[in-house]
PDB file of C-alpha atoms and ligand atoms in Angstrom:
ATOM      1  CA  MET A1419     -15.611  -6.165  27.077  1.00  0.00           C
ATOM      2  CA  VAL A1420     -16.641  -8.878  24.647  1.00  0.00           C
ATOM      3  CA  ALA A1421     -20.317  -8.922  25.659  1.00  0.00           C
ATOM      4  CA  GLU A1422     -20.909  -5.198  26.210  1.00  0.00           C
ATOM      5  CA  GLN A1423     -18.669  -3.631  23.597  1.00  0.00           C
ATOM      6  CA  LEU A1424     -18.399  -6.221  20.832  1.00  0.00           C
ATOM      7  CA  GLU A1425     -21.432  -8.544  20.756  1.00  0.00           C
ATOM      8  CA  ALA A1426     -23.853  -5.756  21.661  1.00  0.00           C
ATOM      9  CA  ARG A1427     -22.624  -3.712  18.668  1.00  0.00           C
ATOM     10  CA  GLY A1428     -22.763  -6.400  16.047  1.00  0.00           C
ATOM     11  CA  ILE A1429     -19.487  -8.300  16.163  1.00  0.00           C
ATOM     12  CA  THR A1430     -20.823 -11.764  15.364  1.00  0.00           C
ATOM     13  CA  ASP A1431     -17.831 -13.712  13.998  1.00  0.00           C
ATOM     14  CA  PRO A1432     -17.289 -16.435  16.647  1.00  0.00           C
ATOM     15  CA  ASP A1433     -13.581 -16.704  15.842  1.00  0.00           C
ATOM     16  CA  VAL A1434     -13.100 -12.965  16.411  1.00  0.00           C
ATOM     17  CA  LEU A1435     -15.050 -13.074  19.693  1.00  0.00           C
ATOM     18  CA  ALA A1436     -12.972 -16.053  20.874  1.00  0.00           C
ATOM     19  CA  ALA A1437      -9.707 -14.285  20.004  1.00  0.00           C
ATOM     20  CA  PHE A1438     -10.778 -11.207  21.992  1.00  0.00           C
ATOM     21  CA  ARG A1439     -11.579 -13.436  24.964  1.00  0.00           C
ATOM     22  CA  THR A1440      -8.141 -15.043  24.769  1.00  0.00           C
ATOM     23  CA  VAL A1441      -5.628 -12.238  24.073  1.00  0.00           C
ATOM     24  CA  PRO A1442      -4.640 -10.449  27.335  1.00  0.00           C
ATOM     25  CA  ARG A1443      -5.227  -6.811  26.339  1.00  0.00           C
ATOM     26  CA  HIS A1444      -3.787  -5.607  29.671  1.00  0.00           C
ATOM     27  CA  GLU A1445      -0.382  -6.946  28.589  1.00  0.00           C
ATOM     28  CA  PHE A1446      -0.447  -4.670  25.540  1.00  0.00           C
ATOM     29  CA  VAL A1447      -2.189  -1.515  26.735  1.00  0.00           C
ATOM     30  CA  GLU A1448      -0.935   0.320  29.796  1.00  0.00           C
ATOM     31  CA  GLY A1449      -3.043   2.418  32.161  1.00  0.00           C
ATOM     32  CA  ASP A1450      -5.901   1.841  34.568  1.00  0.00           C
ATOM     33  CA  GLU A1451      -8.539   0.747  32.113  1.00  0.00           C
ATOM     34  CA  PRO A1452      -7.032  -1.540  29.468  1.00  0.00           C
ATOM     35  CA  TYR A1453     -10.505  -2.919  28.665  1.00  0.00           C
ATOM     36  CA  GLY A1454     -12.171   0.529  28.563  1.00  0.00           C
ATOM     37  CA  ASP A1455     -14.465   1.522  25.701  1.00  0.00           C
ATOM     38  CA  HIS A1456     -12.144   4.207  24.297  1.00  0.00           C
ATOM     39  CA  ALA A1457      -8.866   4.806  22.481  1.00  0.00           C
ATOM     40  CA  MET A1458      -5.685   4.720  24.584  1.00  0.00           C
ATOM     41  CA  PRO A1459      -2.099   5.965  24.330  1.00  0.00           C
ATOM     42  CA  VAL A1460       0.534   3.418  23.292  1.00  0.00           C
ATOM     43  CA  GLY A1461       3.604   5.714  23.439  1.00  0.00           C
ATOM     44  CA  SER A1462       5.373   8.017  20.934  1.00  0.00           C
ATOM     45  CA  GLY A1463       2.169  10.080  20.670  1.00  0.00           C
ATOM     46  CA  GLN A1464       0.246   7.164  19.106  1.00  0.00           C
ATOM     47  CA  THR A1465      -3.038   5.581  20.187  1.00  0.00           C
ATOM     48  CA  ILE A1466      -4.750   2.223  19.900  1.00  0.00           C
ATOM     49  CA  SER A1467      -8.426   2.256  18.935  1.00  0.00           C
ATOM     50  CA  GLN A1468     -11.185   1.187  21.283  1.00  0.00           C
ATOM     51  CA  PRO A1469     -11.678  -2.612  21.323  1.00  0.00           C
ATOM     52  CA  TYR A1470     -14.801  -2.394  19.133  1.00  0.00           C
ATOM     53  CA  ILE A1471     -12.927  -0.800  16.221  1.00  0.00           C
ATOM     54  CA  VAL A1472     -10.131  -3.387  16.424  1.00  0.00           C
ATOM     55  CA  ALA A1473     -12.790  -6.117  16.343  1.00  0.00           C
ATOM     56  CA  ARG A1474     -14.694  -4.465  13.504  1.00  0.00           C
ATOM     57  CA  MET A1475     -11.581  -4.197  11.335  1.00  0.00           C
ATOM     58  CA  THR A1476     -10.669  -7.793  12.118  1.00  0.00           C
ATOM     59  CA  GLN A1477     -14.156  -9.024  11.219  1.00  0.00           C
ATOM     60  CA  LEU A1478     -14.122  -7.026   7.963  1.00  0.00           C
ATOM     61  CA  GLY A1479     -10.644  -8.253   7.021  1.00  0.00           C
ATOM     62  CA  ARG A1480     -11.408 -11.957   7.343  1.00  0.00           C
ATOM     63  CA  PRO A1481      -9.787 -13.672   4.363  1.00  0.00           C
ATOM     64  CA  ARG A1482     -11.748 -15.777   1.943  1.00  0.00           C
ATOM     65  CA  GLY A1483     -11.167 -19.268   3.321  1.00  0.00           C
ATOM     66  CA  GLY A1484     -10.594 -18.078   6.877  1.00  0.00           C
ATOM     67  CA  TRP A1485      -7.620 -16.900   8.938  1.00  0.00           C
ATOM     68  CA  GLU A1486      -5.750 -20.164   9.444  1.00  0.00           C
ATOM     69  CA  GLY A1487      -2.355 -19.832   7.782  1.00  0.00           C
ATOM     70  CA  ALA A1488      -3.461 -16.757   5.786  1.00  0.00           C
ATOM     71  CA  ARG A1489      -0.657 -14.353   4.924  1.00  0.00           C
ATOM     72  CA  THR A1490      -1.680 -11.111   6.651  1.00  0.00           C
ATOM     73  CA  LEU A1491      -0.081  -7.655   6.737  1.00  0.00           C
ATOM     74  CA  GLU A1492      -0.746  -5.028   9.381  1.00  0.00           C
ATOM     75  CA  ILE A1493       0.458  -1.438   8.945  1.00  0.00           C
ATOM     76  CA  GLY A1494       0.980   0.306  12.299  1.00  0.00           C
ATOM     77  CA  THR A1495       2.095  -2.186  14.949  1.00  0.00           C
ATOM     78  CA  GLY A1496       1.609   0.264  17.840  1.00  0.00           C
ATOM     79  CA  SER A1497       1.169  -1.822  21.000  1.00  0.00           C
ATOM     80  CA  GLY A1498       1.107  -5.141  19.114  1.00  0.00           C
ATOM     81  CA  TYR A1499      -2.461  -5.908  20.260  1.00  0.00           C
ATOM     82  CA  GLN A1500      -4.047  -6.093  16.796  1.00  0.00           C
ATOM     83  CA  ALA A1501      -1.173  -8.314  15.642  1.00  0.00           C
ATOM     84  CA  ALA A1502      -1.768 -10.583  18.651  1.00  0.00           C
ATOM     85  CA  ILE A1503      -5.473 -10.869  17.764  1.00  0.00           C
ATOM     86  CA  LEU A1504      -4.578 -11.817  14.179  1.00  0.00           C
ATOM     87  CA  SER A1505      -1.990 -14.345  15.343  1.00  0.00           C
ATOM     88  CA  GLU A1506      -4.475 -15.836  17.821  1.00  0.00           C
ATOM     89  CA  LEU A1507      -6.870 -16.294  14.875  1.00  0.00           C
ATOM     90  CA  GLY A1508      -4.191 -18.390  13.177  1.00  0.00           C
ATOM     91  CA  ALA A1509      -3.017 -15.834  10.627  1.00  0.00           C
ATOM     92  CA  ASP A1510       0.594 -15.703   9.454  1.00  0.00           C
ATOM     93  CA  VAL A1511       1.288 -12.082  10.405  1.00  0.00           C
ATOM     94  CA  THR A1512       3.800  -9.458   9.312  1.00  0.00           C
ATOM     95  CA  THR A1513       3.329  -6.061  10.959  1.00  0.00           C
ATOM     96  CA  ILE A1514       5.135  -2.819  10.046  1.00  0.00           C
ATOM     97  CA  GLU A1515       5.842   0.082  12.412  1.00  0.00           C
ATOM     98  CA  ARG A1516       7.722   3.293  11.594  1.00  0.00           C
ATOM     99  CA  HIS A1517       8.762   4.020  15.204  1.00  0.00           C
ATOM    100  CA  ALA A1518      11.571   1.642  16.221  1.00  0.00           C
ATOM    101  CA  SER A1519      10.858   2.160  19.943  1.00  0.00           C
ATOM    102  CA  LEU A1520       7.207   1.067  19.534  1.00  0.00           C
ATOM    103  CA  ALA A1521       8.298  -1.928  17.453  1.00  0.00           C
ATOM    104  CA  ASP A1522      10.764  -2.973  20.185  1.00  0.00           C
ATOM    105  CA  ASP A1523       8.120  -2.753  22.912  1.00  0.00           C
ATOM    106  CA  ALA A1524       5.576  -4.622  20.772  1.00  0.00           C
ATOM    107  CA  ARG A1525       8.118  -7.349  19.990  1.00  0.00           C
ATOM    108  CA  ARG A1526       8.680  -7.894  23.720  1.00  0.00           C
ATOM    109  CA  ARG A1527       4.939  -7.913  24.531  1.00  0.00           C
ATOM    110  CA  LEU A1528       4.090 -10.305  21.701  1.00  0.00           C
ATOM    111  CA  SER A1529       6.858 -12.658  22.752  1.00  0.00           C
ATOM    112  CA  ASP A1530       5.829 -12.514  26.444  1.00  0.00           C
ATOM    113  CA  ALA A1531       2.245 -13.327  25.472  1.00  0.00           C
ATOM    114  CA  GLY A1532       3.389 -16.277  23.357  1.00  0.00           C
ATOM    115  CA  TYR A1533       2.845 -14.808  19.884  1.00  0.00           C
ATOM    116  CA  ASP A1534       6.381 -15.564  18.717  1.00  0.00           C
ATOM    117  CA  SER A1535       5.593 -16.121  15.075  1.00  0.00           C
ATOM    118  CA  VAL A1536       4.592 -12.487  14.378  1.00  0.00           C
ATOM    119  CA  GLU A1537       7.172 -10.758  12.179  1.00  0.00           C
ATOM    120  CA  ILE A1538       7.727  -7.092  13.116  1.00  0.00           C
ATOM    121  CA  VAL A1539       9.402  -4.818  10.600  1.00  0.00           C
ATOM    122  CA  VAL A1540      10.549  -1.225  11.148  1.00  0.00           C
ATOM    123  CA  ALA A1541       9.827   0.521   7.864  1.00  0.00           C
ATOM    124  CA  ASP A1542       7.423   2.801   6.004  1.00  0.00           C
ATOM    125  CA  GLY A1543       4.336   0.622   5.789  1.00  0.00           C
ATOM    126  CA  THR A1544       2.838   2.660   2.945  1.00  0.00           C
ATOM    127  CA  GLU A1545       5.321   0.790   0.735  1.00  0.00           C
ATOM    128  CA  GLY A1546       4.025  -2.523   2.056  1.00  0.00           C
ATOM    129  CA  TRP A1547       6.335  -5.489   2.382  1.00  0.00           C
ATOM    130  CA  PRO A1548       6.513  -7.142  -1.047  1.00  0.00           C
ATOM    131  CA  ALA A1549       8.727 -10.010   0.153  1.00  0.00           C
ATOM    132  CA  GLY A1550       5.865 -11.403   2.241  1.00  0.00           C
ATOM    133  CA  GLY A1551       3.057 -10.993  -0.279  1.00  0.00           C
ATOM    134  CA  PRO A1552       0.617 -11.472  -1.750  1.00  0.00           C
ATOM    135  CA  TYR A1553      -1.557 -10.989   1.318  1.00  0.00           C
ATOM    136  CA  ARG A1554      -4.992 -12.499   1.902  1.00  0.00           C
ATOM    137  CA  SER A1555      -5.694  -9.646   4.310  1.00  0.00           C
ATOM    138  CA  ILE A1556      -4.160  -6.213   4.918  1.00  0.00           C
ATOM    139  CA  LEU A1557      -5.216  -4.068   7.898  1.00  0.00           C
ATOM    140  CA  VAL A1558      -4.004  -0.462   7.913  1.00  0.00           C
ATOM    141  CA  THR A1559      -4.385   0.889  11.453  1.00  0.00           C
ATOM    142  CA  ALA A1560      -3.562   4.535  10.697  1.00  0.00           C
ATOM    143  CA  GLY A1561      -5.523   6.997   8.553  1.00  0.00           C
ATOM    144  CA  GLY A1562      -4.431   8.322   5.164  1.00  0.00           C
ATOM    145  CA  PRO A1563      -5.821  10.190   2.155  1.00  0.00           C
ATOM    146  CA  SER A1564      -6.049   7.107  -0.085  1.00  0.00           C
ATOM    147  CA  VAL A1565      -5.113   3.429  -0.147  1.00  0.00           C
ATOM    148  CA  PRO A1566      -1.370   3.283  -0.927  1.00  0.00           C
ATOM    149  CA  GLN A1567      -0.846   1.773  -4.389  1.00  0.00           C
ATOM    150  CA  PRO A1568       1.873  -0.671  -3.215  1.00  0.00           C
ATOM    151  CA  LEU A1569      -0.646  -2.209  -0.798  1.00  0.00           C
ATOM    152  CA  VAL A1570      -3.173  -2.722  -3.598  1.00  0.00           C
ATOM    153  CA  GLU A1571      -0.462  -4.449  -5.622  1.00  0.00           C
ATOM    154  CA  GLN A1572       0.453  -6.722  -2.716  1.00  0.00           C
ATOM    155  CA  LEU A1573      -3.164  -7.722  -2.071  1.00  0.00           C
ATOM    156  CA  HIS A1574      -3.955 -11.297  -3.151  1.00  0.00           C
ATOM    157  CA  PRO A1575      -5.639 -11.203  -6.581  1.00  0.00           C
ATOM    158  CA  GLU A1576      -8.129 -13.904  -5.577  1.00  0.00           C
ATOM    159  CA  GLY A1577     -10.326 -12.137  -3.060  1.00  0.00           C
ATOM    160  CA  GLY A1578      -7.705 -10.311  -0.990  1.00  0.00           C
ATOM    161  CA  ARG A1579      -9.297  -7.901   1.507  1.00  0.00           C
ATOM    162  CA  LEU A1580      -7.862  -4.617   2.764  1.00  0.00           C
ATOM    163  CA  VAL A1581      -9.345  -2.482   5.539  1.00  0.00           C
ATOM    164  CA  MET A1582      -8.166   1.091   6.099  1.00  0.00           C
ATOM    165  CA  PRO A1583      -9.415   4.410   7.492  1.00  0.00           C
ATOM    166  CA  VAL A1584      -9.395   6.704   4.439  1.00  0.00           C
ATOM    167  CA  GLY A1585      -9.773  10.478   4.756  1.00  0.00           C
ATOM    168  CA  GLY A1586      -8.205  13.559   6.311  1.00  0.00           C
ATOM    169  CA  ARG A1587      -6.177  14.071   9.461  1.00  0.00           C
ATOM    170  CA  GLU A1588      -9.224  14.790  11.643  1.00  0.00           C
ATOM    171  CA  HIS A1589     -11.535  11.985  10.591  1.00  0.00           C
ATOM    172  CA  GLN A1590     -11.787   9.173   8.085  1.00  0.00           C
ATOM    173  CA  LEU A1591     -14.205   6.581   6.728  1.00  0.00           C
ATOM    174  CA  LEU A1592     -13.438   2.954   7.433  1.00  0.00           C
ATOM    175  CA  THR A1593     -12.997   1.510   3.949  1.00  0.00           C
ATOM    176  CA  LEU A1594     -12.997  -2.098   2.725  1.00  0.00           C
ATOM    177  CA  VAL A1595     -11.264  -2.938  -0.559  1.00  0.00           C
ATOM    178  CA  GLU A1596     -11.703  -6.344  -2.167  1.00  0.00           C
ATOM    179  CA  ARG A1597      -9.460  -7.392  -5.038  1.00  0.00           C
ATOM    180  CA  ASN A1598     -10.438  -9.849  -7.749  1.00  0.00           C
ATOM    181  CA  GLY A1599      -7.822  -9.987 -10.480  1.00  0.00           C
ATOM    182  CA  ASP A1600      -7.298  -6.403 -11.566  1.00  0.00           C
ATOM    183  CA  GLU A1601     -10.726  -5.392 -10.301  1.00  0.00           C
ATOM    184  CA  LEU A1602     -11.069  -3.505  -7.036  1.00  0.00           C
ATOM    185  CA  GLN A1603     -14.317  -3.066  -5.181  1.00  0.00           C
ATOM    186  CA  SER A1604     -14.232  -0.373  -2.551  1.00  0.00           C
ATOM    187  CA  THR A1605     -16.903   0.071   0.141  1.00  0.00           C
ATOM    188  CA  GLU A1606     -17.033   3.045   2.486  1.00  0.00           C
ATOM    189  CA  LEU A1607     -18.320   2.252   5.964  1.00  0.00           C
ATOM    190  CA  GLU A1608     -18.602   4.204   9.207  1.00  0.00           C
ATOM    191  CA  PRO A1609     -16.681   7.352  10.245  1.00  0.00           C
ATOM    192  CA  VAL A1610     -13.640   6.753  12.453  1.00  0.00           C
ATOM    193  CA  VAL A1611     -10.723   8.698  13.945  1.00  0.00           C
ATOM    194  CA  PHE A1612      -7.211   7.273  13.619  1.00  0.00           C
ATOM    195  CA  VAL A1613      -3.711   8.698  14.034  1.00  0.00           C
ATOM    196  CA  PRO A1614      -2.093   9.694  10.714  1.00  0.00           C
ATOM    197  CA  LEU A1615      -0.482   7.246   8.311  1.00  0.00           C
ATOM    198  CA  ILE A1616       2.833   8.957   7.664  1.00  0.00           C
ATOM    199  CA  GLY A1617       4.946   7.913   4.723  1.00  0.00           C
ATOM    200  CA  ARG A1618       5.718   8.067   1.041  1.00  0.00           C
ATOM    201  CA  TYR A1619       2.183   7.058  -0.025  1.00  0.00           C
ATOM    202  CA  GLY A1620       0.515   8.607   3.014  1.00  0.00           C
ATOM    203  CA  LEU A1621       0.680  11.927   4.842  1.00  0.00           C
ATOM    204  CA  ARG A1622       3.685  14.100   5.553  1.00  0.00           C
ATOM    205  CA  GLY A1623       5.052  14.032   9.049  1.00  0.00           C
ATOM    206  CA  ASP A1624       8.116  14.342  11.209  1.00  0.00           C
TER     207      ASP A1624
HETATM  208  N1  SAH B 270      -2.569  -1.429  15.601  1.00  0.00           N
HETATM  209  C1  SAH B 270      -1.999  -0.790  16.768  1.00  0.00           C
HETATM  210  C2  SAH B 270      -2.388   0.666  16.914  1.00  0.00           C
HETATM  211  C3  SAH B 270      -1.905   1.475  15.785  1.00  0.00           C
HETATM  212  S1  SAH B 270      -1.718   3.208  16.058  1.00  0.00           S
HETATM  213  C4  SAH B 270      -2.290  -1.556  18.021  1.00  0.00           C
HETATM  214  O1  SAH B 270      -2.880  -2.646  17.948  1.00  0.00           O
HETATM  215  O2  SAH B 270      -1.885  -1.103  19.094  1.00  0.00           O
HETATM  216  C5  SAH B 270      -1.038   3.578  14.478  1.00  0.00           C
HETATM  217  C6  SAH B 270       0.421   3.194  14.360  1.00  0.00           C
HETATM  218  O3  SAH B 270       0.782   3.387  12.996  1.00  0.00           O
HETATM  219  C7  SAH B 270       1.351   4.079  15.168  1.00  0.00           C
HETATM  220  O4  SAH B 270       2.138   3.273  15.998  1.00  0.00           O
HETATM  221  C8  SAH B 270       2.192   4.783  14.111  1.00  0.00           C
HETATM  222  O5  SAH B 270       3.532   5.006  14.530  1.00  0.00           O
HETATM  223  C9  SAH B 270       2.118   3.814  12.966  1.00  0.00           C
HETATM  224  N2  SAH B 270       2.362   4.349  11.629  1.00  0.00           N
HETATM  225  C10 SAH B 270       1.945   5.505  11.081  1.00  0.00           C
HETATM  226  N3  SAH B 270       2.355   5.601   9.799  1.00  0.00           N
HETATM  227  C11 SAH B 270       3.053   4.459   9.537  1.00  0.00           C
HETATM  228  C12 SAH B 270       3.722   3.951   8.378  1.00  0.00           C
HETATM  229  N4  SAH B 270       3.780   4.611   7.216  1.00  0.00           N
HETATM  230  N5  SAH B 270       4.321   2.750   8.476  1.00  0.00           N
HETATM  231  C13 SAH B 270       4.292   2.044   9.630  1.00  0.00           C
HETATM  232  N6  SAH B 270       3.682   2.469  10.753  1.00  0.00           N
HETATM  233  C14 SAH B 270       3.059   3.662  10.695  1.00  0.00           C
END
């Protein structure tokens, strides 16, 4: 997976490659092909992205000064795999999931795999989690029409980085936002397809 899907497509950050070699993806993703080059169901109608996209978002979200001890927020816990990658990198991770059943399963998987320090919150992640901020890195792993304002406010003013798929329900553009003081620099990258970000500052849903 690491050689054929990540290195071959331009994931170069050695820390990210090492984390992908270490975290047991098969403990997070069920089915016959946990290391397959495609998105996969994680329950409750949700999916985890193919490994390359998880790696790409992780590489883009690397905090200024590196991952070690960096306060990091993930929106959309899903299986817990992305949170495990971040924790393996040394980040201090809070992850928010709106489906309690997914959060429960992810909590068990993260604990079984030894990532006990990850904090999992059941809430609407479009509101962020102000108590844990400001964040050096925020990864939004569901797609919405725009970057939720609360997340911008909770981004660290000295170089905080946020990565999110921004667009419609069918497809989005992976977007990187860097904050310096009150200035935001937004860069649109490649097209991606994520499940919807449902919440007060996202899309409407059930
Ligand atoms: N990062 C996950 C995959 C995420 S799939 C992994 O590593 O497996 C997207 C997840 O976002 C789904 O579980 C969905 O329930 C969740 N989600 C969607 N909108 C949300 C919101 N407003 N707050 C928190 N979680 C949300």
